[in-house]
Coordinates of C-alpha atoms in Angstrom, one line a residue:
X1 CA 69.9 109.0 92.4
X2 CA 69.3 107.5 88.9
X3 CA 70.9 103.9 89.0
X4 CA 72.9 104.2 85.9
X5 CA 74.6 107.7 86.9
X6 CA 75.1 105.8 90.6
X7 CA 76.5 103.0 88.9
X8 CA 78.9 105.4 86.5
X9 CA 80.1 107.4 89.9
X10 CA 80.6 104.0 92.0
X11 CA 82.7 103.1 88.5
X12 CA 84.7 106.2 88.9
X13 CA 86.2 105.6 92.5
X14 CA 86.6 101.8 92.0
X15 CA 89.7 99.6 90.9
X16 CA 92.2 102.5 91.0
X17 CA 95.4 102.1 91.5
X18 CA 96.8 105.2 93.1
X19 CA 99.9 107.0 91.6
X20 CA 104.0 107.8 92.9
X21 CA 105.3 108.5 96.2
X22 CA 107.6 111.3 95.0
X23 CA 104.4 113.2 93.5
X24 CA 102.5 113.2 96.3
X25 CA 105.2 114.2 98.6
X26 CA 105.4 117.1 95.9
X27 CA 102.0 118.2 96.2
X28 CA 101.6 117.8 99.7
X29 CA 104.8 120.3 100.1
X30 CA 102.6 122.7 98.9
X31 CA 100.8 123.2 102.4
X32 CA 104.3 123.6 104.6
X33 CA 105.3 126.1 101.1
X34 CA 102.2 127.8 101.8
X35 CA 102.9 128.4 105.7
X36 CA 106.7 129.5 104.7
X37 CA 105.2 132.5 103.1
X38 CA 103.0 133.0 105.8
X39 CA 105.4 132.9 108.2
X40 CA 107.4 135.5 106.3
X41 CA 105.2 138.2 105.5
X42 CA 104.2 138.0 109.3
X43 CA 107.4 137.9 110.9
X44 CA 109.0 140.8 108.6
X45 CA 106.2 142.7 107.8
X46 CA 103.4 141.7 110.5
X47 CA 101.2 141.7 107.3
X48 CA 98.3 139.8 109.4
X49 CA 98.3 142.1 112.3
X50 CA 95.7 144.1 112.3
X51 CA 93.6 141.2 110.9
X52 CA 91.4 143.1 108.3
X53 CA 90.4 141.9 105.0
X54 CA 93.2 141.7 103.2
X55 CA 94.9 139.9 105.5
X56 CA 91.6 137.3 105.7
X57 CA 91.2 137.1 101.6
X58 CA 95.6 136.3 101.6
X59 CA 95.3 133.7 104.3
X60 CA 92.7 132.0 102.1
X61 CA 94.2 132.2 99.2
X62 CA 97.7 130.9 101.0
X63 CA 96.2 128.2 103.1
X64 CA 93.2 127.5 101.3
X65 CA 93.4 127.7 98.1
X66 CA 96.4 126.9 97.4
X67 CA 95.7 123.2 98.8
X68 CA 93.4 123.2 96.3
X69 CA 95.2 124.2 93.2
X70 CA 97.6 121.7 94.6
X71 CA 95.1 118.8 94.1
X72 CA 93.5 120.5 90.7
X73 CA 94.9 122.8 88.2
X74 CA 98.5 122.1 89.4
X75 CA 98.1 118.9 89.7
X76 CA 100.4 118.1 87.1
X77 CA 102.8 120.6 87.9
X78 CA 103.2 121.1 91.6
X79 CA 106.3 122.1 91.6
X80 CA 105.9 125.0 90.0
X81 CA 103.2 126.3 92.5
X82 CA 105.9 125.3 95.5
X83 CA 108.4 127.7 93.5
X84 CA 105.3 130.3 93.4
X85 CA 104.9 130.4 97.0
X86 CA 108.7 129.8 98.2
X87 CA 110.5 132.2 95.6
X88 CA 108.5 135.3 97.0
X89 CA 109.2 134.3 100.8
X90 CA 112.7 134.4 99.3
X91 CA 112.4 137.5 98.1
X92 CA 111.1 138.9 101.2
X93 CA 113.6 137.4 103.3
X94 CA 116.3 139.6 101.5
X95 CA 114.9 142.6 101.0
X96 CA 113.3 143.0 105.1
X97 CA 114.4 142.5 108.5
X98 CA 112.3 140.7 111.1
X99 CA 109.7 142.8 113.1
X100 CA 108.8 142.3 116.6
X101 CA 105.2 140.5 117.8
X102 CA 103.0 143.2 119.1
X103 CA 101.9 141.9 123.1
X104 CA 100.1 144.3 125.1
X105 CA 101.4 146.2 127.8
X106 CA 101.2 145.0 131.3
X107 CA 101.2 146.8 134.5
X108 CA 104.6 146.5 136.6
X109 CA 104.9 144.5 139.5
X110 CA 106.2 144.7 142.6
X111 CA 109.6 143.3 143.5
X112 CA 108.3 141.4 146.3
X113 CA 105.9 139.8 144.3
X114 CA 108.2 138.7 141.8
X115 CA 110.3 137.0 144.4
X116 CA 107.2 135.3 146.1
X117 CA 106.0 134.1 142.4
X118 CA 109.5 133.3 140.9
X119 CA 109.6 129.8 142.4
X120 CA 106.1 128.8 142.0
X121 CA 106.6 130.1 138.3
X122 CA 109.6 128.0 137.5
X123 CA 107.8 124.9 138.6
X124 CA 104.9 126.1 136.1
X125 CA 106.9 126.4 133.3
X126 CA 108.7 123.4 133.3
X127 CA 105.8 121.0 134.1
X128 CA 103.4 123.3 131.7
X129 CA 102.3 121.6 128.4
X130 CA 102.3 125.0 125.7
X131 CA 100.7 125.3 123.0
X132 CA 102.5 125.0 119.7
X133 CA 101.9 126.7 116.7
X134 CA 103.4 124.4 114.4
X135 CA 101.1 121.6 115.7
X136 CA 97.9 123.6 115.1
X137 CA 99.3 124.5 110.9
X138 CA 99.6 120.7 110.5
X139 CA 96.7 119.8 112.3
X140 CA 94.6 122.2 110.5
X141 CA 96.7 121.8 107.2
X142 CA 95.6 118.2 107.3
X143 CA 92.0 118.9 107.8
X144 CA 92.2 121.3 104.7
X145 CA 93.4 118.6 102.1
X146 CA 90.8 116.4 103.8
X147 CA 87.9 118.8 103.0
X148 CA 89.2 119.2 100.1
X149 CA 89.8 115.6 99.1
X150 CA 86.3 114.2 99.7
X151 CA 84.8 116.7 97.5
X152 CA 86.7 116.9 95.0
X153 CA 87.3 113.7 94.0
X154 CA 84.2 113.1 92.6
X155 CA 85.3 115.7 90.0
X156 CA 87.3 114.6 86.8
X157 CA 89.4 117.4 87.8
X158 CA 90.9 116.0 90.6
X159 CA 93.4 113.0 89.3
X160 CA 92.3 109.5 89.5
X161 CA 95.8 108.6 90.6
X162 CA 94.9 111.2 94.1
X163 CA 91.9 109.0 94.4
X164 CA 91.6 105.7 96.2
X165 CA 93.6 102.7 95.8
X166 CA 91.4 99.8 95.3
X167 CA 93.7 97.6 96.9
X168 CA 97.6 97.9 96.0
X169 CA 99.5 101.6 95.9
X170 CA 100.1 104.7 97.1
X171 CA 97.3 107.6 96.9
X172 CA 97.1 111.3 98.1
X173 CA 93.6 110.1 99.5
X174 CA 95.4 107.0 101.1
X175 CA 97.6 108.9 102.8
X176 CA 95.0 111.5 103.9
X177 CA 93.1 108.8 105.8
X178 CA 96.1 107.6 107.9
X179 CA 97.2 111.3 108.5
X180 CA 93.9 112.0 110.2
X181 CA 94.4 109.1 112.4
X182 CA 97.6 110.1 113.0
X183 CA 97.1 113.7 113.8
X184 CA 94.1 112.5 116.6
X185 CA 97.6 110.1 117.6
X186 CA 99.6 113.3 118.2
X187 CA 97.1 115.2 120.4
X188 CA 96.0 112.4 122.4
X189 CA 99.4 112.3 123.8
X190 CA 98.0 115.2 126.0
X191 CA 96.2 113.4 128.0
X192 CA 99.0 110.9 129.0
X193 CA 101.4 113.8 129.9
X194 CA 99.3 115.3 132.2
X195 CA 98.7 111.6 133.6
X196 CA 102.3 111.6 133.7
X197 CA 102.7 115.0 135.6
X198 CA 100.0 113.9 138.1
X199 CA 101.1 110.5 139.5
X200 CA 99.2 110.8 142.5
X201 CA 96.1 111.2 141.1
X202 CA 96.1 108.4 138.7
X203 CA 92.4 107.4 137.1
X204 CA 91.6 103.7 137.4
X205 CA 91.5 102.2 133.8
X206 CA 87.4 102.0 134.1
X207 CA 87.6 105.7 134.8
X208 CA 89.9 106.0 131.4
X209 CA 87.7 103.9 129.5
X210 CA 84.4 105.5 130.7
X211 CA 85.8 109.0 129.5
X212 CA 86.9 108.0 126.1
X213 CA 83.6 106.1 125.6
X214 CA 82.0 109.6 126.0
X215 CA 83.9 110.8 123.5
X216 CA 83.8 108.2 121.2
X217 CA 79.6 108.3 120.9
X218 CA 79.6 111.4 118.8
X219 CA 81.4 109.3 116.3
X220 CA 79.5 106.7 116.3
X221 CA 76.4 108.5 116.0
X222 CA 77.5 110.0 112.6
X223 CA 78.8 106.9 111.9
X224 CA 74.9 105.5 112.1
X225 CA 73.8 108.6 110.4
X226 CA 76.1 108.5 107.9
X227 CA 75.0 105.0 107.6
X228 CA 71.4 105.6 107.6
X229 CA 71.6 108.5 104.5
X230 CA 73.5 106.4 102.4
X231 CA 71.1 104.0 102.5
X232 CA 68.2 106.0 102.5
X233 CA 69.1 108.2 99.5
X234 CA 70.4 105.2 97.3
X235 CA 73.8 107.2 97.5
X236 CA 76.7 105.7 95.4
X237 CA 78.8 104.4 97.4
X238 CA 82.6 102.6 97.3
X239 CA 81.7 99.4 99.6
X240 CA 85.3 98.0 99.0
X241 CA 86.6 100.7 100.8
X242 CA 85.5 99.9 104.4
X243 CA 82.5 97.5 103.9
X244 CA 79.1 97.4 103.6
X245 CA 78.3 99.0 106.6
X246 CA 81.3 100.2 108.1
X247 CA 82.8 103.4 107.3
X248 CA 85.7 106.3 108.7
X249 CA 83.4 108.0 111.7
X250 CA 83.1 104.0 113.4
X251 CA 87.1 103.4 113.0
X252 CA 87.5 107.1 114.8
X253 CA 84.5 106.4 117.2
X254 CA 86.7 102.9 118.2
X255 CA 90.0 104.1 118.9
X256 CA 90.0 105.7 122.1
X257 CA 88.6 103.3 124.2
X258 CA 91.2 100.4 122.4
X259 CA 93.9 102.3 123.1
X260 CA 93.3 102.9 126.4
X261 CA 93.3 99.3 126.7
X262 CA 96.6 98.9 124.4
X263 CA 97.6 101.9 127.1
X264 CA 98.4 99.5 130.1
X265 CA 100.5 97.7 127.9
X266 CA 102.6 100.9 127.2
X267 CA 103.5 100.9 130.9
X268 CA 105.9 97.5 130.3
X269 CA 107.1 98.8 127.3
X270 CA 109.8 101.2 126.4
X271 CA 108.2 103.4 124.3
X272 CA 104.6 103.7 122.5
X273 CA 106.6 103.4 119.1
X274 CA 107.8 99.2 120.3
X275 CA 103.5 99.3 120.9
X276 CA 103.0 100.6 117.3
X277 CA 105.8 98.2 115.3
X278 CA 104.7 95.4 117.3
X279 CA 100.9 95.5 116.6
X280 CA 101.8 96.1 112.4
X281 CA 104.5 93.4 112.8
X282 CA 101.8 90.9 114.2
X283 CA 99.1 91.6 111.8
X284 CA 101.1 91.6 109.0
X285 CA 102.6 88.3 110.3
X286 CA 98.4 86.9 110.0
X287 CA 98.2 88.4 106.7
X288 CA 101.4 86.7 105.0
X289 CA 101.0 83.3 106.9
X290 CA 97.1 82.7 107.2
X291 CA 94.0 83.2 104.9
X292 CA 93.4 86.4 106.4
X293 CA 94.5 88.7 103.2
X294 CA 92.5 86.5 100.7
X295 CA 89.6 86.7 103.2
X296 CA 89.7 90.3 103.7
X297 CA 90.4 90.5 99.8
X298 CA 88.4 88.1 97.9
X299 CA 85.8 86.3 100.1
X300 CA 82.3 86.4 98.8
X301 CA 80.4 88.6 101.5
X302 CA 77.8 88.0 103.9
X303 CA 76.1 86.8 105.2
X304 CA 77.3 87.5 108.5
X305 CA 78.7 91.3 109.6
X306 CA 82.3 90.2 109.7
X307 CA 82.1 89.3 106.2
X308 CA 80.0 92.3 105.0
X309 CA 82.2 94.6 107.1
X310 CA 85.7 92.5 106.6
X311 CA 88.2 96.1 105.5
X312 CA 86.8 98.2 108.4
X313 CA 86.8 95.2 111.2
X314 CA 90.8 94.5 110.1
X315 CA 92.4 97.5 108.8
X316 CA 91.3 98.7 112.2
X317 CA 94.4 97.4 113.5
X318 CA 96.5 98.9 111.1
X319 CA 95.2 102.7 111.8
X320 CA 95.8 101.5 115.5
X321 CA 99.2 100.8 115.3
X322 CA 99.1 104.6 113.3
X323 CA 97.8 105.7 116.4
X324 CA 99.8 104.8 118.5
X325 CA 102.7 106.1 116.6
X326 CA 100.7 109.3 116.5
X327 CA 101.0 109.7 120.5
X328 CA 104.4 108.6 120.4
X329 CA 105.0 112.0 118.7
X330 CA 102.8 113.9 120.5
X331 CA 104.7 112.4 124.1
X332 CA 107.7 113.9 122.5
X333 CA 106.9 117.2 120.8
X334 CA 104.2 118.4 123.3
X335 CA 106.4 119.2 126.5
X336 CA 108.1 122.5 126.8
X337 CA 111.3 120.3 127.3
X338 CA 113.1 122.6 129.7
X339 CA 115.0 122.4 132.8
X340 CA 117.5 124.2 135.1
X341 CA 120.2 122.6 133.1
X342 CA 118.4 122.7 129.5
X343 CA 117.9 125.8 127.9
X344 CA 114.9 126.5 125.4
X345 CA 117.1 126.5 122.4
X346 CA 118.4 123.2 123.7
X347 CA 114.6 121.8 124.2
X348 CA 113.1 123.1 120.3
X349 CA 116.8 121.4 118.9
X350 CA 116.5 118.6 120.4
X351 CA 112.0 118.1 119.2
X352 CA 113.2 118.8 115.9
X353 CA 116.5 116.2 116.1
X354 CA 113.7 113.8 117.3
X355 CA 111.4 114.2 114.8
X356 CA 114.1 114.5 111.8
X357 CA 115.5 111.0 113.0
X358 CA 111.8 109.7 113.6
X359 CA 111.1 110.5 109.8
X360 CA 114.3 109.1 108.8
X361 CA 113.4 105.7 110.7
X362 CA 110.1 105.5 109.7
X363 CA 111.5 106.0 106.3
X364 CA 114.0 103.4 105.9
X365 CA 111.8 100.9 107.7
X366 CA 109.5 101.5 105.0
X367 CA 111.9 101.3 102.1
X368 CA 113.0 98.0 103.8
X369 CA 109.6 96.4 104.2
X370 CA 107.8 97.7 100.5
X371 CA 110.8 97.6 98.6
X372 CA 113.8 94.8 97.5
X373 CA 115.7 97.5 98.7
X374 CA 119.2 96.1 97.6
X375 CA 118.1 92.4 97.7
X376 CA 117.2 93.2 101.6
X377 CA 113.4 94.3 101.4
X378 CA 110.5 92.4 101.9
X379 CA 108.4 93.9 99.0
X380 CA 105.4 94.1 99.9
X381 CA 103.3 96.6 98.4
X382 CA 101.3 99.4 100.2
X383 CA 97.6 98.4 100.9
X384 CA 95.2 101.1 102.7
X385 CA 92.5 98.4 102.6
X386 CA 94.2 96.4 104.4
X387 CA 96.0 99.2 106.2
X388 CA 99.0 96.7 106.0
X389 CA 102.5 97.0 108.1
X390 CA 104.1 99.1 104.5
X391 CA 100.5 101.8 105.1
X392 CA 101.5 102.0 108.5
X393 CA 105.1 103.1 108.1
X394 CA 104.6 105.1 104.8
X395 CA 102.0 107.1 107.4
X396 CA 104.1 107.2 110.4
X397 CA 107.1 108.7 108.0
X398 CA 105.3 111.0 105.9
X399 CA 103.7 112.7 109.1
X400 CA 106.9 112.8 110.9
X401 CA 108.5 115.3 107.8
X402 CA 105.7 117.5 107.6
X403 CA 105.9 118.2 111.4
X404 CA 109.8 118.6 110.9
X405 CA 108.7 121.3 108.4
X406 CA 106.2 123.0 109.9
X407 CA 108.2 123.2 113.4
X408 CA 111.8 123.8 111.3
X409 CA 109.7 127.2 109.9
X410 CA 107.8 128.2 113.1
X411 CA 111.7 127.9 114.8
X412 CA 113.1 130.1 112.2
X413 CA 110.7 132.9 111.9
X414 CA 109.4 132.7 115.7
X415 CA 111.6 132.0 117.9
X416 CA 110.1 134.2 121.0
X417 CA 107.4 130.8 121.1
X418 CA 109.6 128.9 122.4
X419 CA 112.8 130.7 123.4
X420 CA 110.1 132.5 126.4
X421 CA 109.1 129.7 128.8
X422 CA 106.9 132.3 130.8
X423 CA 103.2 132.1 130.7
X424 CA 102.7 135.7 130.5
X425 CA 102.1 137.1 126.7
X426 CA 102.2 133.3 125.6
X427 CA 98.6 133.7 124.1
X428 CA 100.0 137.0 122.2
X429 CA 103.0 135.3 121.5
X430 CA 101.1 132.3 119.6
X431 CA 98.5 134.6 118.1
X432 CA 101.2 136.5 116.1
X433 CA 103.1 133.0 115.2
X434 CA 99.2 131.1 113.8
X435 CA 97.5 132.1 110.5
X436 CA 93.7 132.7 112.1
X437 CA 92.1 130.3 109.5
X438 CA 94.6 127.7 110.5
X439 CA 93.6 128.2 114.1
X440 CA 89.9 127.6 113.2
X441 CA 90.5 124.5 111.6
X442 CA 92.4 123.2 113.9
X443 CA 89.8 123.9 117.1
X444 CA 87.0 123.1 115.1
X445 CA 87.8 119.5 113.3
X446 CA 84.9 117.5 114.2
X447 CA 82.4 120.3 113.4
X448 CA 84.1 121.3 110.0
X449 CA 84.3 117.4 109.1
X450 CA 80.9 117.0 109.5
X451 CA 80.0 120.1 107.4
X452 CA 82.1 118.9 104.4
X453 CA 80.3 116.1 104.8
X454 CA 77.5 117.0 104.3
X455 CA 77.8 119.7 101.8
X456 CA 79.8 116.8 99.7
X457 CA 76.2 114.9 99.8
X458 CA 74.2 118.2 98.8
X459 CA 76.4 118.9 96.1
X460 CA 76.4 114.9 94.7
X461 CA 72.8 115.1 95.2
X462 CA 72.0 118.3 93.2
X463 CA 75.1 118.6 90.8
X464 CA 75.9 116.0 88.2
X465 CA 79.8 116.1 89.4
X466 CA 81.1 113.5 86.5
X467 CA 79.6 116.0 83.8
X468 CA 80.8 119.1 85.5
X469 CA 83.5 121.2 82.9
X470 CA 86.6 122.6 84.4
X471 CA 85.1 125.6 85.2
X472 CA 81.7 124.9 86.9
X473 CA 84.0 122.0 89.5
X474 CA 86.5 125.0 90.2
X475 CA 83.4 127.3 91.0
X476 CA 81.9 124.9 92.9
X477 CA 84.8 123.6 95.3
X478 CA 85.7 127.4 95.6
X479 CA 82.8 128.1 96.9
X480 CA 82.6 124.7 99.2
X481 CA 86.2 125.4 100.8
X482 CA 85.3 129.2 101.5
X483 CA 81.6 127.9 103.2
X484 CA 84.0 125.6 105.5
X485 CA 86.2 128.5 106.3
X486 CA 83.7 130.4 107.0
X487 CA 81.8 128.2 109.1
X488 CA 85.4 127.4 110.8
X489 CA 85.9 131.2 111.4
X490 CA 82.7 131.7 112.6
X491 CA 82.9 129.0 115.6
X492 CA 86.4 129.9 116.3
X493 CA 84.9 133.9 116.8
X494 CA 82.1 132.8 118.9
X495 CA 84.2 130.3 120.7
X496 CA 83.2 127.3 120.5
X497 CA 85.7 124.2 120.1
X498 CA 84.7 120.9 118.7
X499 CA 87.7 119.6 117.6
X500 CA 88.8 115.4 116.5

């Protein structure tokens, strides 16, 4: 790469300082806006059933797309695109009535072997962990805007205020990082539930440790290849970000196997939430009374790692305390809920009164610690790279609402997901209620996030992205984000899942 075009892109990401709160909670309303309208024309209309093309092209352009005209050509007006997806669901919602999911017939059975089944199928049910379609939109909404995001930032169509912070503020791209952290939080919490439902069989820590290891090397190893090609191709890089060496795949290679540690802790404490405040309130605690900011901050580097490598070694913590208060979630949302004495109404009100209240707590403790909030607030402003105690709890809110919104719509419009607790017709039943695309993304994370990758270094390498007109950088992410669907579409059809 010519040195003084590497030197104008490294120029481009650098010493931003993000942009407002209320914005980027405006544009990223466009993805649970997008689902709502979904959602609509599939439960009145079963427009997506048959899945031909016009149903594929529409599901692109609703959860595709419109993430990226979000972060683009509405970027100064999102509001306006919300009211372009949300006034038609409207609309529809007057002027249909609801249509019933299509499941496939299935063969009567016996009345004897109903009554051997029933109990064993209560037990099932109750102690089952289903699959949610609301968890896979935001899952897979999330990946979206993060495909999207690392592309198009290097664009002068995509807002330096979405870009970046350097090292105070609030950014679309800030938040991004933290959700992804957060998301791998919420599914993780799998794993512990089925722990939970298995007492007798618990695995020995080693065990625990040994089997995240395994799934942390893939990280790692794009981490070093990652590594390896930035170096080797003299690609521009942001080294404030994580370091000199350091970057995203190593802090998502590291997490499992430390929380697995931080996991034993959980056991003494009353909820993984207590886990999450008290590892932010304890680095934030080394931040404000030791040299630990201004190290981390303004300390010459090198000529030792730690010093090269200082924003990816600390902020670690933060985006473990985000975590952790990912799983916390995903402990509480995951669980079919229900019980002889708790109906599955009862179960869906009560996830959705937890994670309304969650996002109202997160909320106000982040008001409280970034804000003077009525002469109460500690003021201190937002720092991804630090990922200070204010990133952690502007994450842990912000991720909290969109899964009230996404499981507030999936409630409304299909209600036979969680209202039937058997397992028969649950596959049809979640089919119906999950945009196909959506789906993809979501089974496919790591794969897709290492193809946007690396088509994001093909196109830097062969296209001139700071000199790009309006036109050519629409073209080009256009045909990026279809390239990822289609590779996400692809695996999903042939059935492979390599998912974060």
């Amino acid at each position: 790469m010519d040195s003084s075009y590497k030197a104008r892109k490294e120029a481009f990401v650098s010493n931003l300082a993000g942009g407002g709160i209320l914005e980027i909670n405006a544009v990223t309303l466009v993805a649970p806006a997008s689902v709502l309208l979904w959602s609509v024309l599939q439960s009145r209309i079963s427009f997506f059933t048959p899945y031909g093309a016009p149903a594929l092209v529409t599901d692109f352009f609703l959860n595709v797309l419109s993430i990226l005209f979000a972060t683009t050509f509405y970027s100064s007006a999102p509001w306006t695109l919300n009211i372009l997806l949300a006034l038609p669901a409207l609309i529809l919602l007057l002027t249909s009535t609801p249509s019933r999911p299509q499941q496939k017939a299935k063969p009567p059975r016996s009345s004897t072997a109903a009554k051997k089944n029933a109990p064993k199928r209560a037990s099932d049910s109750s102690e089952s962990l289903p699959v949610h379609p609301f968890l896979t939109t935001y899952r897979a909404a999330m990946m979206i805007i993060t495909c999207v995001a690392i592309l198009a930032v290097d664009f002068r169509i995509f807002p330096r205020r979405f870009a970046k912070a350097e090292n105070w503020g609030t950014s679309l791209m800030d938040l991004g990082v933290g959700s992804f952290v957060f998301s791998g939080g919420v599914v993780s919490a799998r794993s512990v539930l089925k722990g939970q439902t298995n007492r007798a069989q618990k695995v020995p820590l080693w065990q625990r440790l040994a089997a995240s290891t395994r799934h942390t090397i893939p990280l790692l190893v794009l981490g070093l290849i990652r590594l390896y090609s930035v170096k080797g191709l003299d690609y521009a890089e942001h080294v404030t970000e994580y370091g000199v060496h350091w970057n995203f795949f190593f802090t998502l290679g590291l997490l499992p196997p430390f929380v697995e540690v931080f996991d034993a802790v959980a056991t003494i404490l009353p909820s993984y939430e207590i886990l999450s405040l008290g590892i932010a309130v304890l680095y934030q605690v080394a931040l404000e009374s030791t040299d630990l900011k201004g190290y981390i901050l303004v300390s010459p580097r090198g000529p030792d790692l730690l010093s090269k490598n200082r924003e990816g070694v600390f902020s670690f913590l933060g985006y473990l305390a985000i975590f952790l208060a990912g799983r916390a979630v995903g402990i509480r949302i995951i669980p079919r809920g229900t019980s002889p004495s708790r109906s599955p109404q009862q179960a869906r009100k009560s996830v959705l009164l937890s994670l309304g209240l969650q996002a109202l707590i997160w909320t106000t403790l982040f008001a409280l610690n970034s804000t003077h909030a009525m002469g109460y607030g500690a003021n201190i402003p937002v720092s991804r790279r630090l990922a200070n105690m204010p990133y952690v709890l502007w994450v842990s809110a912000f991720n909290n609402a969109q899964l009230f919104l996404f499981c507030l719509i999936e409630t409304t419009f299909f209600p036979s997901v969680h209202r039937e607790t058997r397992m028969d017709g649950e596959p049809e039943r979640t089919s119906f209620a999950t945009s196909p695309i959506m789906r993809a993304f979501n089974r496919n994370g790591l794969a897709l996030f290492l193809v946007a990758n690396l088509l994001t270094g093909v196109v830097n390498l062969s296209v001139p992205t700071l000199d790009a007109t309006t036109a050519q950088a629409m073209a080009v992410l256009i045909a990026y984000v279809a390239i990822i669907t289609g590779v996400a579409l692809a695996l999903d059809r042939a059935n492979i899942k390599l998912s974060l």
